[in-house]
C-alpha positions in Angstrom: 0.1 0.1 0.1 1.5 3.4 -0.9 0.8 6.6 1.1 1.1 9.7 -1.2 2.1 12.8 0.6 1.0 16.3 -0.7 4.1 18.5 -1.0 5.6 17.6 2.5 8.5 19.7 3.3 9.3 18.0 6.6 11.0 14.8 5.9 10.3 13.0 9.1 6.6 13.4 8.5 7.0 11.5 5.2 8.9 8.8 7.1 6.4 8.6 9.9 3.5 8.3 7.2 5.1 5.5 5.3 6.1 3.5 8.3 2.7 3.7 9.7 0.9 2.6 6.5 1.7 -0.9 7.3 -0.5 -0.8 10.4 -3.1 1.7 9.2 -6.3 0.1 7.6 -7.3 2.7 5.2 -10.8 1.2 4.9 -11.3 2.4 8.2 -8.5 4.6 9.3 -7.7 5.2 12.9 -6.1 8.5 12.4 -5.6 11.2 9.8 -2.5 13.6 9.5 -3.3 17.3 9.1 -0.5 19.1 7.2 -1.3 22.5 8.3 -0.5 24.9 5.4 1.6 23.0 2.7 4.3 25.2 1.2 4.3 27.6 4.1 5.7 25.0 6.8 8.8 27.2 7.6 6.2 30.2 8.5 3.9 28.1 10.7 5.2 29.8 13.9 4.8 33.3 12.4 1.3 32.5 11.0 0.3 31.0 14.4 0.9 34.5 16.1 -2.0 36.3 14.5 -4.2 33.3 14.7 -3.5 33.0 18.3 -4.1 36.7 18.8 -7.5 36.4 16.9 -8.4 33.4 19.0 -7.9 35.3 22.2 -9.8 38.3 21.0 -12.6 35.9 20.1 -12.6 34.2 23.6 -12.5 37.6 25.5 -14.9 39.4 23.3 -17.6 36.8 23.3 -17.3 35.9 26.9 -17.5 39.6 27.8 -20.6 40.0 25.5 -22.3 37.2 27.6 -21.2 38.6 30.9 -22.5 42.0 30.0 -25.9 40.9 28.7 -26.3 38.5 31.8 -25.6 41.2 34.3 -27.3 44.1 32.6 -31.1 44.0 33.1 -31.8 46.5 30.4 -30.2 44.3 27.7 -32.6 41.6 28.4 -34.1 42.0 24.9 -34.6 39.9 21.8 -31.6 41.6 20.0 -29.2 40.9 22.9 -30.5 37.4 23.3 -29.7 36.7 19.7 -26.3 38.2 20.2 -25.6 35.7 23.0 -26.6 32.9 20.8 -24.2 34.3 18.1 -21.5 34.6 20.9 -22.0 30.8 21.9 -21.9 29.7 18.4 -18.7 31.6 17.8 -17.0 30.1 20.7 -18.0 26.6 19.8 -16.8 27.1 16.2 -13.4 28.7 17.0 -12.7 26.4 19.9 -13.4 23.2 17.8 -10.7 24.1 15.4 -8.2 26.7 16.6 -6.5 24.6 19.4 -5.7 21.8 17.2 -4.6 24.3 14.4 -2.2 25.8 16.8 -0.9 22.5 18.1 0.2 21.8 14.6 1.9 25.0 14.3 3.7 25.1 17.7 4.3 21.4 18.5 4.0 19.6 15.0 1.1 17.6 16.6 -0.3 16.6 13.1 -2.4 13.5 14.0 -6.1 13.5 14.7 -8.4 10.5 15.5 -10.5 9.6 12.6 -13.6 9.9 14.9 -12.5 13.3 16.4 -11.8 14.4 12.8 -15.4 13.7 11.9 -16.7 15.3 15.2 -14.8 18.3 14.2 -16.2 18.4 10.8 -19.7 18.0 12.1 -19.2 20.9 14.6 -17.9 23.2 11.9 -20.9 22.9 9.6 -23.4 22.8 12.6 -22.0 26.1 13.8 -21.9 27.6 10.4 -25.5 26.7 9.7 -26.7 27.9 13.2 -24.8 31.1 12.7 -26.6 31.7 9.5 -29.8 31.1 11.2 -29.0 33.4 14.0 -28.2 36.2 11.6 -31.5 35.7 10.0 -33.2 35.9 13.3 -31.4 39.3 14.1 -32.6 40.5 10.7 -36.3 39.6 11.8 -35.8 41.5 15.0 -34.5 44.7 13.2 -37.4 44.4 10.7 -40.1 44.2 13.3 -38.4 46.9 15.5 -38.2 49.4 12.5 -41.1 48.4 10.4 -43.8 47.6 13.1 -42.2 49.1 16.3 -45.5 49.2 18.2 -45.8 45.3 17.9 -42.1 44.6 18.8 -42.6 43.6 22.4 -45.6 41.6 21.6 -44.4 39.8 18.8 -40.9 38.9 19.8 -41.5 37.5 23.3 -39.1 35.6 25.3 -41.1 32.5 24.5 -41.0 33.3 20.8 -37.1 34.0 20.9 -36.6 30.8 22.7 -38.6 28.9 19.9 -36.5 30.6 17.3 -33.3 29.7 19.1 -34.6 26.0 19.4 -35.3 25.9 15.6 -31.9 27.4 14.8 -30.1 24.8 16.9 -32.2 21.7 15.5 -31.8 23.0 11.8 -28.0 23.2 12.3 -27.9 19.9 14.0 -30.0 17.8 11.6 -28.6 19.3 8.5 -25.1 18.7 9.5 -25.5 15.0 10.6 -25.2 13.6 7.0 -21.8 15.2 6.7 -19.9 12.6 9.1 -22.0 9.7 8.4 -21.5 9.8 4.7 -17.7 10.5 5.3 -17.5 7.4 7.7 -19.0 5.1 5.1 -16.5 5.7 2.4 -13.4 3.4 2.0 -10.2 5.2 2.4 -7.4 3.4 0.4 -5.2 6.2 -0.7 -3.6 8.1 2.1 -4.6 9.5 5.3 -2.9 12.7 5.0 -5.3 15.9 4.7 -3.8 19.1 3.3 -5.5 21.3 5.7 -5.3 22.8 9.2 -8.7 21.2 10.1 -11.0 18.5 9.0 -12.7 20.4 6.2 -15.4 18.2 4.6 -14.3 18.2 1.0 -10.7 17.9 2.0 -11.7 14.7 4.0 -14.0 12.9 1.5 -11.6 13.6 -1.5 -9.2 11.0 0.2 -12.0 8.2 -0.3 -11.3 5.7 -3.3 -15.2 5.8 -4.0 -17.8 8.0 -5.8 -18.2 10.7 -3.4 -20.8 12.5 -5.6 -23.4 12.1 -2.7 -21.3 14.0 -0.2 -20.4 16.7 -2.6 -24.1 17.2 -3.9 -25.3 17.4 -0.4 -22.8 19.9 0.6 -23.7 22.0 -2.4 -27.4 21.6 -1.7 -27.2 22.7 1.8 -24.8 25.7 0.8 -27.2 26.9 -1.9 -30.7 26.0 -0.3 -29.9 27.0 3.4 -27.5 29.9 3.0 -29.3 31.1 -0.2 -32.6 31.1 1.4 -31.0 32.9 4.5 -29.5 35.6 2.3 -32.7 35.9 0.4 -34.7 36.6 3.6 -32.1 39.1 5.0 -32.1 40.9 1.7 -36.0 41.2 1.5 -36.1 42.3 5.2 -33.4 45.0 4.6 -35.3 46.2 1.6 -38.4 46.7 3.8 -36.2 48.3 6.4 -34.5 50.8 4.2 -38.0 51.8 2.7 -39.2 52.3 6.1 -36.1 54.5 7.1 -36.3 56.5 3.8 -40.0 57.3 4.7 -39.0 59.0 7.9 -39.5 62.6 7.9 -36.1 64.2 9.0 -32.5 63.2 8.3 -31.7 62.9 11.8 -34.4 60.5 12.3 -33.1 58.5 9.4 -29.7 58.4 10.5 -30.5 57.4 13.9 -32.8 54.6 12.7 -30.3 53.4 10.3 -27.7 53.5 13.1 -29.6 50.8 15.1 -29.0 48.5 12.0 -25.4 49.2 11.6 -23.9 46.6 14.0 -26.1 43.9 12.5 -25.0 44.9 8.9 -21.4 44.5 10.1 -22.1 41.1 11.3 -23.7 40.1 8.1 -20.8 41.3 6.0 -18.3 39.7 8.5 -19.9 36.5 8.2 -21.1 35.9 4.6 -18.3 37.8 2.6 -15.5 35.4 3.9 -17.9 32.5 3.5 -18.7 33.2 0.0 -15.0 34.0 -0.9 -14.0 30.5 0.6 -16.7 28.7 -1.0 -16.2 30.1 -4.6 -12.4 29.7 -4.3 -12.8 26.0 -3.2 -15.3 25.1 -5.8 -14.1 27.1 -8.9 -10.6 28.7 -8.0 -8.6 25.8 -9.5 -5.7 28.3 -10.2 -5.9 29.7 -6.7 -2.7 28.4 -4.6 -3.7 25.8 -2.2 -1.9 27.6 0.7 -4.0 30.8 -0.2 -7.1 28.8 -0.1 -6.3 27.1 3.2 -5.5 30.6 4.7 -9.0 31.9 3.6 -10.6 28.9 5.1 -8.9 29.8 8.3 -9.9 33.3 7.9 -13.6 32.2 7.6 -13.4 30.4 10.8 -11.6 33.1 12.8 -12.7 36.4 11.3 -16.3 36.5 12.0 -15.9 35.1 15.5 -13.6 37.9 16.5 -15.3 40.7 14.8 -18.8 40.1 15.9 -18.3 41.1 19.6 -16.0 44.0 18.4 -18.8 45.2 16.2 -21.4 45.1 18.7 -19.1 46.5 21.4 -18.2 49.6 19.4 -21.5 50.1 17.4 -24.0 49.3 20.4 -24.3 52.1 23.0 -25.8 50.0 25.8 -23.0 47.3 25.4 -20.1 49.9 25.1 -21.4 51.9 28.3 -21.6 48.6 30.4 -18.2 47.6 29.1 -16.8 50.8 30.1 -18.6 50.7 33.4 -16.8 47.2 34.2 -13.5 48.5 33.2 -13.6 51.6 35.3 -14.8 49.6 38.3 -12.1 46.8 37.8 -9.5 49.6 38.0 
């Protein structure tokens, strides 16, 4: 059985993979080997510095948002409940990928158990689908608050918000289940080396020596149907929101009302732009260098999770004021 490495610069990894091939059953592999970013092995330590900083900011920012919303009674409103859901999802997404990523860069710890790899794959897709659903829920909140403000408190009750949260979690959990189950059923007879920093779905199933069109078609269907429907709903909501804003009588009223949507618009851009770029380069960017695609895939995981609490912390007066209060009292 021959193990074919992808552009390995580190010779000892090649030796390890070839020696391990005698004991590894690729029809049911016990471990995979994550290469990190092939072609940039010499820069792994330097690349890890901004990744580590971004992960640290993600942890501090999202935990701070959760603490502020929990302790500030005035923030017990639908928008901030959705923000807490977003913070928890960002924490799950980044924590399921970044620690292993950093261990590759710092300690050359490239092995990952096959079951753990599929679990990571599941959590990535689950969190991404959930995050998209939460962004839609936040768009609904802004739509009702601006287009029908008198009914906002009676429409978006705590019970209704909890139901939305449950639907978002169930949708993400159920739609993501086929990814690991399909990946587990394929026979793996080529190699156990993944040219990536984490167990990305297509990067894993491409190692199978079988017809993986079911996995590929399912991934495309979820991307187009779920994300496409979510983006369509957000677009329609904001068309109605903008119509309501431009119908206001004064410029100050229009600016003030539009300002309440600024944070949410920032979250939308931070989430969907890297996702769209990563998706398009992976599916159609055949001339894009592999290391560039992998870097963009990492940014897709890290950037929104880091920016979301910063955007809301800077743009939302209640969160900003409470954060300043906490800082001044700590000092």
